[in-house]
Short mmCIF file of C-alpha atoms in Angstrom, two decimals:
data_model
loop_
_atom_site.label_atom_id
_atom_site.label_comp_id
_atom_site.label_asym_id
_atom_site.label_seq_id
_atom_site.Cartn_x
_atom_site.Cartn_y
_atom_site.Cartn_z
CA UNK Q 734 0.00 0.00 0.00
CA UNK Q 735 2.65 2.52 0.82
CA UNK Q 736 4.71 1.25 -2.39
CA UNK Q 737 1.36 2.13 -4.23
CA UNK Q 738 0.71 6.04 -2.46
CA UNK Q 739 4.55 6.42 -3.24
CA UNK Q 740 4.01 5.83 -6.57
CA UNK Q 741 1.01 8.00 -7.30
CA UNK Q 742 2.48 10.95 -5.67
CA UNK Q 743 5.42 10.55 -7.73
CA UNK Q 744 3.51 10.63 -10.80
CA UNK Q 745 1.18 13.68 -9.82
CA UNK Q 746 4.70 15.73 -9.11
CA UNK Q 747 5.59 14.98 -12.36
CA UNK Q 748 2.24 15.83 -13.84
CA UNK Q 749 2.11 19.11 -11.88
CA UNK Q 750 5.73 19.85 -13.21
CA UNK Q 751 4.67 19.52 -16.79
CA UNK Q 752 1.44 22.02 -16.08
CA UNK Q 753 3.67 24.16 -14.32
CA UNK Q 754 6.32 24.46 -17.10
CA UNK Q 755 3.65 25.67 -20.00
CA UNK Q 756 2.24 28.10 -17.67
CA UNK Q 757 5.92 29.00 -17.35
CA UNK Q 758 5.90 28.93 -21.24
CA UNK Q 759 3.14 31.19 -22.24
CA UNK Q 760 3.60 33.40 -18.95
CA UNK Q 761 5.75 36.77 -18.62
CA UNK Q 762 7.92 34.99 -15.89
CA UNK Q 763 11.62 35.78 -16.78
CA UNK Q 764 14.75 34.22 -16.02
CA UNK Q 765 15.84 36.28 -13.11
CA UNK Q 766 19.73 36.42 -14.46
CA UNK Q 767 19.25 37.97 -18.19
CA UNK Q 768 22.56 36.17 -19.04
CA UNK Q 769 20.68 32.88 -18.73
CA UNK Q 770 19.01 33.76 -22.34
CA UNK Q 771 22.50 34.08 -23.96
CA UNK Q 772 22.55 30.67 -25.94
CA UNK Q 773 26.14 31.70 -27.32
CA UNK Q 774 25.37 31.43 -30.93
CA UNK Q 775 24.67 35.42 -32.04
CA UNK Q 776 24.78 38.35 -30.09
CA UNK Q 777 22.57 39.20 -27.46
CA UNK Q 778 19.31 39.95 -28.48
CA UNK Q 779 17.07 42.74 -26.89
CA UNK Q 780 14.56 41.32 -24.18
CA UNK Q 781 11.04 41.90 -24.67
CA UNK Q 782 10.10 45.60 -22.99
CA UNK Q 783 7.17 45.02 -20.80
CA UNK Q 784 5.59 48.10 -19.66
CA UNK Q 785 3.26 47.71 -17.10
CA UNK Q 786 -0.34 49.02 -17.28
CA UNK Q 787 -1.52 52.07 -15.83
CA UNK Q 788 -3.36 51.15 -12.40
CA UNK Q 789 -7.06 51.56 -13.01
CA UNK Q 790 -7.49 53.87 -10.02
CA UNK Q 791 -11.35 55.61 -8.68
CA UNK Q 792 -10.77 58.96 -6.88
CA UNK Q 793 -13.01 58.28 -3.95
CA UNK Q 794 -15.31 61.33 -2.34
CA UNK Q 795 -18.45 61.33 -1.11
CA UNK Q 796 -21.37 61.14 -3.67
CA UNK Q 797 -24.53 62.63 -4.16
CA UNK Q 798 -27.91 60.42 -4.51
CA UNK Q 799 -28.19 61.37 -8.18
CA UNK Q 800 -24.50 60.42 -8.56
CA UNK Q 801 -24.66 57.05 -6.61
CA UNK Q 802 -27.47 56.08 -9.50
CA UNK Q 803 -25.39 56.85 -11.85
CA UNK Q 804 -22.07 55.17 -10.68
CA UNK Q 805 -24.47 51.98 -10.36
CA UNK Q 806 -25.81 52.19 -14.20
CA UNK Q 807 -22.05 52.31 -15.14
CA UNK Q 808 -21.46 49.19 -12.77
CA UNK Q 809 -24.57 47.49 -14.41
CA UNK Q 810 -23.42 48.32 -17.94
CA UNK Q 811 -19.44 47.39 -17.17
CA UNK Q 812 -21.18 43.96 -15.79
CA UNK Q 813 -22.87 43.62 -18.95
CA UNK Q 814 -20.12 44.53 -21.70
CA UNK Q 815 -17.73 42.12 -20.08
CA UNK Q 816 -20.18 38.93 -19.72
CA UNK Q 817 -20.75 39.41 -23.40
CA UNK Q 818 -17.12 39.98 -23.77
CA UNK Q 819 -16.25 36.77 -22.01
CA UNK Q 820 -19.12 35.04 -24.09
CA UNK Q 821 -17.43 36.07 -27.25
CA UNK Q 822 -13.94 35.00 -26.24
CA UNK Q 823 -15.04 31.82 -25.57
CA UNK Q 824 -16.38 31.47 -28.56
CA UNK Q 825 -13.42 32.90 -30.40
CA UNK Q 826 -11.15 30.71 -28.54
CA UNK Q 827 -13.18 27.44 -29.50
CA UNK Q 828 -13.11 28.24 -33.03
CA UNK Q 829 -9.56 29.48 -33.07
CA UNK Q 830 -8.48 25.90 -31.73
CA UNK Q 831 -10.81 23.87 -33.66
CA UNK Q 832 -9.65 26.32 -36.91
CA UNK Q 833 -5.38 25.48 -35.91
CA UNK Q 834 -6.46 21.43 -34.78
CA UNK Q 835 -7.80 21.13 -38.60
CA UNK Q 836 -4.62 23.04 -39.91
CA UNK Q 837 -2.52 20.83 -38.11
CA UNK Q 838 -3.59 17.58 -39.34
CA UNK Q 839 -2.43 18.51 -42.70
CA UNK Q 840 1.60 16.99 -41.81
CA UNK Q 841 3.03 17.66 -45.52
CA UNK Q 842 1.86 21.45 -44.87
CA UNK Q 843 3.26 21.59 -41.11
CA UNK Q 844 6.81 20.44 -42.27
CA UNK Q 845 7.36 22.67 -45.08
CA UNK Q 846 5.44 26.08 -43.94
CA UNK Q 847 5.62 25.64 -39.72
CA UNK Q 848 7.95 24.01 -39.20
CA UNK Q 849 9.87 25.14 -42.56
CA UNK Q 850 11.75 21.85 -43.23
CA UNK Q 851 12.75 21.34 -46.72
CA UNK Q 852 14.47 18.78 -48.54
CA UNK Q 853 18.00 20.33 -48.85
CA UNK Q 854 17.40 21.17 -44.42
CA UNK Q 855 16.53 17.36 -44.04
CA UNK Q 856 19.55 15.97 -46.49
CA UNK Q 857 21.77 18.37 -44.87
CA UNK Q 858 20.70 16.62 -41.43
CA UNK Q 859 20.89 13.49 -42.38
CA UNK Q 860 24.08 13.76 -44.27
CA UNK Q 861 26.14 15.59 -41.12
CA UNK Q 862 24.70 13.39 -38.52
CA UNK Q 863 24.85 9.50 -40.28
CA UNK Q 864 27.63 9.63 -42.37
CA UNK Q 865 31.14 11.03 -42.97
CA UNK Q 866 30.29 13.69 -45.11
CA UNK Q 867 33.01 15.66 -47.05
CA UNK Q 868 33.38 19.31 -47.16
CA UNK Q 869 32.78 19.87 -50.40
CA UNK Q 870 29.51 17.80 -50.51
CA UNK Q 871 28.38 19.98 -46.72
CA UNK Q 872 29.27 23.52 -48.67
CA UNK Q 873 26.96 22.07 -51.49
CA UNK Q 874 24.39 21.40 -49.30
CA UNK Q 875 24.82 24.41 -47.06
CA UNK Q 876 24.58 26.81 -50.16
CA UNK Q 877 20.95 25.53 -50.07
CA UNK Q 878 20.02 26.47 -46.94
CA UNK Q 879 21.37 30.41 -47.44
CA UNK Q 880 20.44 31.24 -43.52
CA UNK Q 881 22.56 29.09 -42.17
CA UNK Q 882 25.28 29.47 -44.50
CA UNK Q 883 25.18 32.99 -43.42
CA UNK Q 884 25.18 32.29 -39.47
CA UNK Q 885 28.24 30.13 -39.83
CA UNK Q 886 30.15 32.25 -41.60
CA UNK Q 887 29.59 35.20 -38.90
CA UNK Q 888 30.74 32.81 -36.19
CA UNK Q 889 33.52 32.10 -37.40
CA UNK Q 890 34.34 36.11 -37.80
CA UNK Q 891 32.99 35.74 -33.84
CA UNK Q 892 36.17 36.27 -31.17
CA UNK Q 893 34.22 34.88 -28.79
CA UNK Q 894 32.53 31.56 -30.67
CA UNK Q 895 36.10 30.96 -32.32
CA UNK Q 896 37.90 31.35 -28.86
CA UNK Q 897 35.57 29.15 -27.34
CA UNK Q 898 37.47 26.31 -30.13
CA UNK Q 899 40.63 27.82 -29.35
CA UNK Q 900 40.97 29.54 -32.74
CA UNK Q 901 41.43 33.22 -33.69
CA UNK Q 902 38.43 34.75 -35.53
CA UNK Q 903 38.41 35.01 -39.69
CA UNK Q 904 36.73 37.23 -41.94
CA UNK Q 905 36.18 34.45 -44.33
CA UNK Q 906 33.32 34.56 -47.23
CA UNK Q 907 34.05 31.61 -48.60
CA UNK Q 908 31.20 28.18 -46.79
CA UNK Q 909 34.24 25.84 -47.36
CA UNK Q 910 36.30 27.79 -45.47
CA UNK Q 911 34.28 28.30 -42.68
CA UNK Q 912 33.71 24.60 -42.47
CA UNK Q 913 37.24 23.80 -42.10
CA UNK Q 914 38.04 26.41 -39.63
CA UNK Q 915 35.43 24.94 -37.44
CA UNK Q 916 35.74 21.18 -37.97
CA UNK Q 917 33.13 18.83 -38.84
CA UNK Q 918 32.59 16.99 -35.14
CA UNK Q 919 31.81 20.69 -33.99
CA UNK Q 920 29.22 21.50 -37.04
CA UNK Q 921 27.25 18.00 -36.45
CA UNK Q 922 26.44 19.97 -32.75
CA UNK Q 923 26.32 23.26 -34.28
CA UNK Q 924 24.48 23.16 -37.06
CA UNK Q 925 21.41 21.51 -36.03
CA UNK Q 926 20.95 24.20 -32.93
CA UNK Q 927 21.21 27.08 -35.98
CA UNK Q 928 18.42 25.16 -38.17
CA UNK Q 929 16.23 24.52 -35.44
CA UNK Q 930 16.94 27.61 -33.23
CA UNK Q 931 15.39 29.78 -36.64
CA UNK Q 932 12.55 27.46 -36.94
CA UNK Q 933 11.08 28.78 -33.37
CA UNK Q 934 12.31 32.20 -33.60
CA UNK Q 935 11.12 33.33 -37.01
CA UNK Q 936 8.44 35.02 -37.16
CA UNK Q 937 7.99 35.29 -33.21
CA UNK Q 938 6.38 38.83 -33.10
CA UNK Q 939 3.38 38.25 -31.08
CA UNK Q 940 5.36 36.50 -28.20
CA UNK Q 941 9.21 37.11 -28.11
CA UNK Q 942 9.54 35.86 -24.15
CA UNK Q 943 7.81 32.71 -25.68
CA UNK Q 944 10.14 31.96 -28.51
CA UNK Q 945 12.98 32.55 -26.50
CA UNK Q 946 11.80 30.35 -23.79
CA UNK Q 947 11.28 27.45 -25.27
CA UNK Q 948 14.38 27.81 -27.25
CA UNK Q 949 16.53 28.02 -24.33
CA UNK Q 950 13.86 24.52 -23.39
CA UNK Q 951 15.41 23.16 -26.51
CA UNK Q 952 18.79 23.97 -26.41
CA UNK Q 953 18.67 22.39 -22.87
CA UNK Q 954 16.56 19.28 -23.41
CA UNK Q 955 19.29 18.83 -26.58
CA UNK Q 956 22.60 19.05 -24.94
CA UNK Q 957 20.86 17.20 -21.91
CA UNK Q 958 20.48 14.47 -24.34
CA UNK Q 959 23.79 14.30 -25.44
CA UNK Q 960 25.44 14.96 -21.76
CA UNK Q 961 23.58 11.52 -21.25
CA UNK Q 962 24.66 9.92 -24.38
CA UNK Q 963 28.15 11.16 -23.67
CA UNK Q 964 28.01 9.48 -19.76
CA UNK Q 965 26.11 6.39 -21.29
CA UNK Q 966 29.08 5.90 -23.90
CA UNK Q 967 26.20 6.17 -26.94
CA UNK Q 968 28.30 6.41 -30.12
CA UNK Q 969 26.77 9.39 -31.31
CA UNK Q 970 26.04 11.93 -29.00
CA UNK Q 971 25.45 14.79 -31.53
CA UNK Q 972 21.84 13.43 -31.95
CA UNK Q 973 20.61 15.00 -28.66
CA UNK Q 974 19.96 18.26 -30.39
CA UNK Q 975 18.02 16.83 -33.59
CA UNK Q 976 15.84 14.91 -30.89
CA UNK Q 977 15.14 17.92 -29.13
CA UNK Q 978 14.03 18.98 -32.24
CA UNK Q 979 11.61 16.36 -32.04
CA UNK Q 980 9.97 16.43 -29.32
CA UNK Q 981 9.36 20.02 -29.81
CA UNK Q 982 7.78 19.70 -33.61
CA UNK Q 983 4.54 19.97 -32.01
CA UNK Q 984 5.00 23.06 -29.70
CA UNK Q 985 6.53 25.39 -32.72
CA UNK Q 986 4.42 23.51 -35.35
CA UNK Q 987 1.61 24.57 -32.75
CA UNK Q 988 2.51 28.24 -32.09
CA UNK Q 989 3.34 29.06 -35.31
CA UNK Q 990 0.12 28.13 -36.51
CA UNK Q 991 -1.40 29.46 -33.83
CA UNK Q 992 -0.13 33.35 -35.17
CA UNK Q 993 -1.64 32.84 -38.55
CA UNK Q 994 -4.97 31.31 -37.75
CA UNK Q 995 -5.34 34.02 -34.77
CA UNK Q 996 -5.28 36.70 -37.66
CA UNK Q 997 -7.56 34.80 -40.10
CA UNK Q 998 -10.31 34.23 -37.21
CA UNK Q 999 -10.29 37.31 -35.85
CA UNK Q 1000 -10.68 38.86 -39.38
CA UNK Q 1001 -13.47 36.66 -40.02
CA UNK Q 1002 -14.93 37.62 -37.14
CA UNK Q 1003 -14.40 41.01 -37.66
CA UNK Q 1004 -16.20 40.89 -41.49
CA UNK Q 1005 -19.31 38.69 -39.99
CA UNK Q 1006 -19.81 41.48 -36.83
CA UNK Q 1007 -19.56 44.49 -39.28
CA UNK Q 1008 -21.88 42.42 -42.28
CA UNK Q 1009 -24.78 41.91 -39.36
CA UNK Q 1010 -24.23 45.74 -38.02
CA UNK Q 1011 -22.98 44.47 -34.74
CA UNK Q 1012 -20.73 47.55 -33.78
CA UNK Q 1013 -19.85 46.40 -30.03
CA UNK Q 1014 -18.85 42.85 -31.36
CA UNK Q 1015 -17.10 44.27 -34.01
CA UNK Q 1016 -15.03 46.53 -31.58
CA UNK Q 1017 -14.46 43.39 -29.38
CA UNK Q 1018 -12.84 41.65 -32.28
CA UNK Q 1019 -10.91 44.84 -33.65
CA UNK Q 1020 -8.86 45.09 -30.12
CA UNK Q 1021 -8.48 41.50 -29.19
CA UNK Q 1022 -5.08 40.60 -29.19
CA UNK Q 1023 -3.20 37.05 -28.90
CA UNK Q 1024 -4.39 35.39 -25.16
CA UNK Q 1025 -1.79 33.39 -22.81
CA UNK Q 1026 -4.75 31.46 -21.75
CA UNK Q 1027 -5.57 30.35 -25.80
CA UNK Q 1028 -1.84 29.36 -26.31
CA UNK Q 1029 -1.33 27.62 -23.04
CA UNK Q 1030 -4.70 25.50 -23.88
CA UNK Q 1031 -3.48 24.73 -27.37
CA UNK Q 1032 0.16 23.75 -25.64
CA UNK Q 1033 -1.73 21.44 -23.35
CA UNK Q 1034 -3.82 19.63 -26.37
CA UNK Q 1035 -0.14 18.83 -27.68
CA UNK Q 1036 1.51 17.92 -24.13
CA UNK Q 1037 1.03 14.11 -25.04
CA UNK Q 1038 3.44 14.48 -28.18
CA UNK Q 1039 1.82 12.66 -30.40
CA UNK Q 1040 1.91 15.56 -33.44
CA UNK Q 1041 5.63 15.21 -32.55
CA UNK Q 1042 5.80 11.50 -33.36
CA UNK Q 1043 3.77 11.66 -36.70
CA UNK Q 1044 5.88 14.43 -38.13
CA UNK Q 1045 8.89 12.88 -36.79
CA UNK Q 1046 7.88 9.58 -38.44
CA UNK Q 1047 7.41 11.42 -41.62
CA UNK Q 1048 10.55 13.06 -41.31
CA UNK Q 1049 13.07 10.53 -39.89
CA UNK Q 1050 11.77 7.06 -39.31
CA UNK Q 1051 13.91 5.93 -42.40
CA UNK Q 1052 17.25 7.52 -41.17
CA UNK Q 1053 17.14 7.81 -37.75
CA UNK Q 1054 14.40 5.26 -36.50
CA UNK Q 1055 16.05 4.91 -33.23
CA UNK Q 1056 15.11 8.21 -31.94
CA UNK Q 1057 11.88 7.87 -33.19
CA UNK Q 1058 11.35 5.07 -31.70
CA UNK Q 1059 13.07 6.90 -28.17
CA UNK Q 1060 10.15 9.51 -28.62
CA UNK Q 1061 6.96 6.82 -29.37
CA UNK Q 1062 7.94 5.20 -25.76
CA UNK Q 1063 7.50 8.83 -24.16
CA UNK Q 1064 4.47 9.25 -26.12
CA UNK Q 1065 2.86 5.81 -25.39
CA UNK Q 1066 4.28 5.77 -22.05
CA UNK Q 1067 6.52 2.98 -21.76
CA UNK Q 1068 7.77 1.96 -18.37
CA UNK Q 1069 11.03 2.67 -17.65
CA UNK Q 1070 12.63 -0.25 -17.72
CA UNK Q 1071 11.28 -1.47 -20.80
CA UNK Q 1072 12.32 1.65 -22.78
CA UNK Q 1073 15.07 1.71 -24.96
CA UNK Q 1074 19.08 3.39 -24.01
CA UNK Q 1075 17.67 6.34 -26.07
CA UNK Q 1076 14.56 6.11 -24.64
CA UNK Q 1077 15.87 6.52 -21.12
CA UNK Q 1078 18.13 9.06 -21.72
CA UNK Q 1079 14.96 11.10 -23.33
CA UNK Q 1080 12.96 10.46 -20.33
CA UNK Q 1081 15.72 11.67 -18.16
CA UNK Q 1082 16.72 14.64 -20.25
CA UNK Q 1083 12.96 15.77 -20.92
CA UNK Q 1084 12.61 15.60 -16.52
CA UNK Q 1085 15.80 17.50 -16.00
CA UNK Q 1086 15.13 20.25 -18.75
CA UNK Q 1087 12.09 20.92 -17.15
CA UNK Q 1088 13.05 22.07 -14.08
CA UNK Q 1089 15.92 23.35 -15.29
CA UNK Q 1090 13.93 26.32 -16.81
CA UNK Q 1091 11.70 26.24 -13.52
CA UNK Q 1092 14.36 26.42 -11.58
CA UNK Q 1093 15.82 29.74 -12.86
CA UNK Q 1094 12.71 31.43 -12.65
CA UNK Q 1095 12.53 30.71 -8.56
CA UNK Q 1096 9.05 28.17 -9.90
CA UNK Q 1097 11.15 24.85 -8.71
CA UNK Q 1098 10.13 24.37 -5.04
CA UNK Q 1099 13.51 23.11 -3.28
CA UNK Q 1100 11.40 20.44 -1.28
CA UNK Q 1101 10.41 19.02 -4.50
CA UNK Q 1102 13.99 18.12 -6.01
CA UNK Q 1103 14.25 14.64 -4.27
CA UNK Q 1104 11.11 13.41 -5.04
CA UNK Q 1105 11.26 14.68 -8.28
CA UNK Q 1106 14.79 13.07 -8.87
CA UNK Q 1107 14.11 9.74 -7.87
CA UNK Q 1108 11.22 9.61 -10.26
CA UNK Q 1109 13.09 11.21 -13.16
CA UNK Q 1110 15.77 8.14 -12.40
CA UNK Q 1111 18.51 11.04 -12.00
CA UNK Q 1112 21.08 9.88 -9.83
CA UNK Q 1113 22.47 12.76 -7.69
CA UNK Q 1114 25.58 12.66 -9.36
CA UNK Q 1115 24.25 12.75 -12.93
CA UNK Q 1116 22.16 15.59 -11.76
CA UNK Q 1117 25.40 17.43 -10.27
CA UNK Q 1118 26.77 17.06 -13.91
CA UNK Q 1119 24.13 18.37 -15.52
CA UNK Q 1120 23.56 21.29 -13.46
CA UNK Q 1121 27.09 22.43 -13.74
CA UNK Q 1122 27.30 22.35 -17.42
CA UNK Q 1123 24.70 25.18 -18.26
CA UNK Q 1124 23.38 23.52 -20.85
CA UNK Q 1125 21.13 26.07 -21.98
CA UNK Q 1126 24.20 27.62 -23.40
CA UNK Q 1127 25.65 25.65 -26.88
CA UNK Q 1128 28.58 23.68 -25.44
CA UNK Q 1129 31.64 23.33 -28.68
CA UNK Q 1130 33.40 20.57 -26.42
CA UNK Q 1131 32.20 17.24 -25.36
CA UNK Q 1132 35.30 16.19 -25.09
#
């Protein structure tokens, strides 16, 4: 009986961790050290200016009879406008979701506009991280994918990025260059963070904090995954950060679908209000602006991962079935011991990622950490490792 409580508080923890972390996701909590967002791959960006709203204050003084009636047919009125307010939004939201579910069902579509994955991207992958590629066959490629091309070639004109290899900057132009100056066992790390840290962070203008949360998630969850691989002895480690990628399809796929179809209801909504002479519902819809509540709802309808395994499957099932097959035990919720070497090492790195971010935004409750542990299968000393590496920050040695 005790064995049994034991075990259902564990799991309730670890269910409460996971609600807590996309609240954490689509909130305005910040990392409380602003150096924590500094990935090390570009310069540091501008954080998101919040300005706080105006306090909606009531100079108080004693009121007349006639006044009192009046300050009580406001009240009424207020009471009024935002129960039909609230009615509307919860109609919005229900179509908005239904509107991105039906969007998001169409997998050739998510790959190539959402998640912007095109053939040259995916041979470029799977060239760099399966096989022995040569230069001159990774320039070819690269000069395909123009965006990363371009990032590569300003690191290596980076002091810092080429200092961290132990290598003086060069003002190089040339892809083939660059590729030698950095070495291939470095790229197969590097360049999947630069593909995949552009597919969250393009187009991000409703919800910078987001994007940059969950890439720092990313980042994390993928050199987690290859700290693991690395202590486990796995022969290649620099797949942690292509199945981050993976199990995160489904949150960018989900977001960035979520900014277009937010647009196309509300202008529908907008054209239907104005057509049936609706001026207060039209208002409504011309000032409503993206929810956290909408996004955290829709990040909640993808917790269970399963968007991530179909597109994965799609994607990688031929070249990289292993981690595919790491990411179907998460998603049909294998027991531990009957998962896979990769399979562990995602459950582990997914726990530990987790409250990782938590943790530097003062959500991780210190009481929680052994409990939580223990069910994550993180051995203290494993967790000591990980914790000291700041892996939210790309690591260029694994050695």
């Amino acid at each position: 009986m005790t064995a049994n409580r034991s075990q259902k508080e564990e799991h309730t923890l670890a269910e409460s961790i996971d609600i807590l972390f996309l609240r954490f996701l689509v909130g305005k909590n910040k990392i409380a050290n602003e150096e924590s967002y500094n990935d090390g791959l570009s310069e540091s960006e501008l954080d998101e200016q919040c300005t706080p709203g105006a306090a909606d204050g009531w100079n108080k003084r004693i009121l007349l009879d006639v006044e009192k009636q009046r300050v009580k047919r406001v009240e009424a009125d207020k009471a009024i406008k935002e129960k039909r307010n609230a009615v509307l939004m919860h109609l919005f939201q229900k179509t908005l979701l239904t509107a991105i579910q039906n969007r998001l069902s169409h997998h050739d579509e998510v790959i190539t506009h959402q998640l912007q994955l095109r053939e040259s991207t995916l041979e470029l992958l799977k060239k760099l991280l399966s096989s022995e590629p040569r230069y001159s066959i990774l320039a070819s490629l690269l000069e395909l994918n123009i965006s990363t091309r371009n990032h590569l070639i300003s690191l290596v004109c980076s002091s810092d990025f080429m200092e961290s290899l132990g290598r003086d900057a060069r003002n190089v132009r040339d892809i083939q260059a660059a590729i030698g100056l950095i070495g291939i066992d470095v790229l197969r790390y590097l360049i999947p963070a630069i593909i995949f840290k552009y597919t969250i962070s393009n187009n991000g203008l409703h919800n910078v904090l987001f994007t940059k949360k969950l890439w720092r998630y990313e980042l994390t969850l993928g050199q987690a995954c290859t700290a693991l691989m690395k202590e486990s002895d796995y022969r290649r480690p620099h797949e942690g950060m292509l199945l981050s990628a993976m199990v995160n399809f489904a949150y960018v796929a989900a977001y960035k679908q979520y900014q277009i179809s937010f647009e196309t209801v509300r202008v529908a909504c907008l054209d239907q209000a104005r057509d049936k002479g609706e001026k207060e519902q039209h208002d409504f819809f011309f000032d409503l602006q993206t929810d956290p509540a909408t996004l955290q709802q829709l990040l909640v309808s993808q917790a269970k991962l399963a968007l991530s395994l179909s597109l994965s499957e799609t994607l990688f099932s031929k070249d990289f079935p292993h981690l595919v097959n790491a990411l179907r035990e998460q998603v049909e919720c294998v027991e531990f011991t009957e998962m896979s070497s990769v399979g562990k090492i995602l459950f582990k790195a997914l726990r530990f990622a987790k409250y990782d971010q938590l943790r530097t935004v003062r959500l991780f409750k210190a009481e929680w950490l052994d409990d939580y542990l223990q069910a994550s299968h993180i051995s203290s000393d494993t967790y000591k490792n990980l914790v000291r590496q700041e892996l939210f920050r790309f690591k260029t040695n694994w050695s």
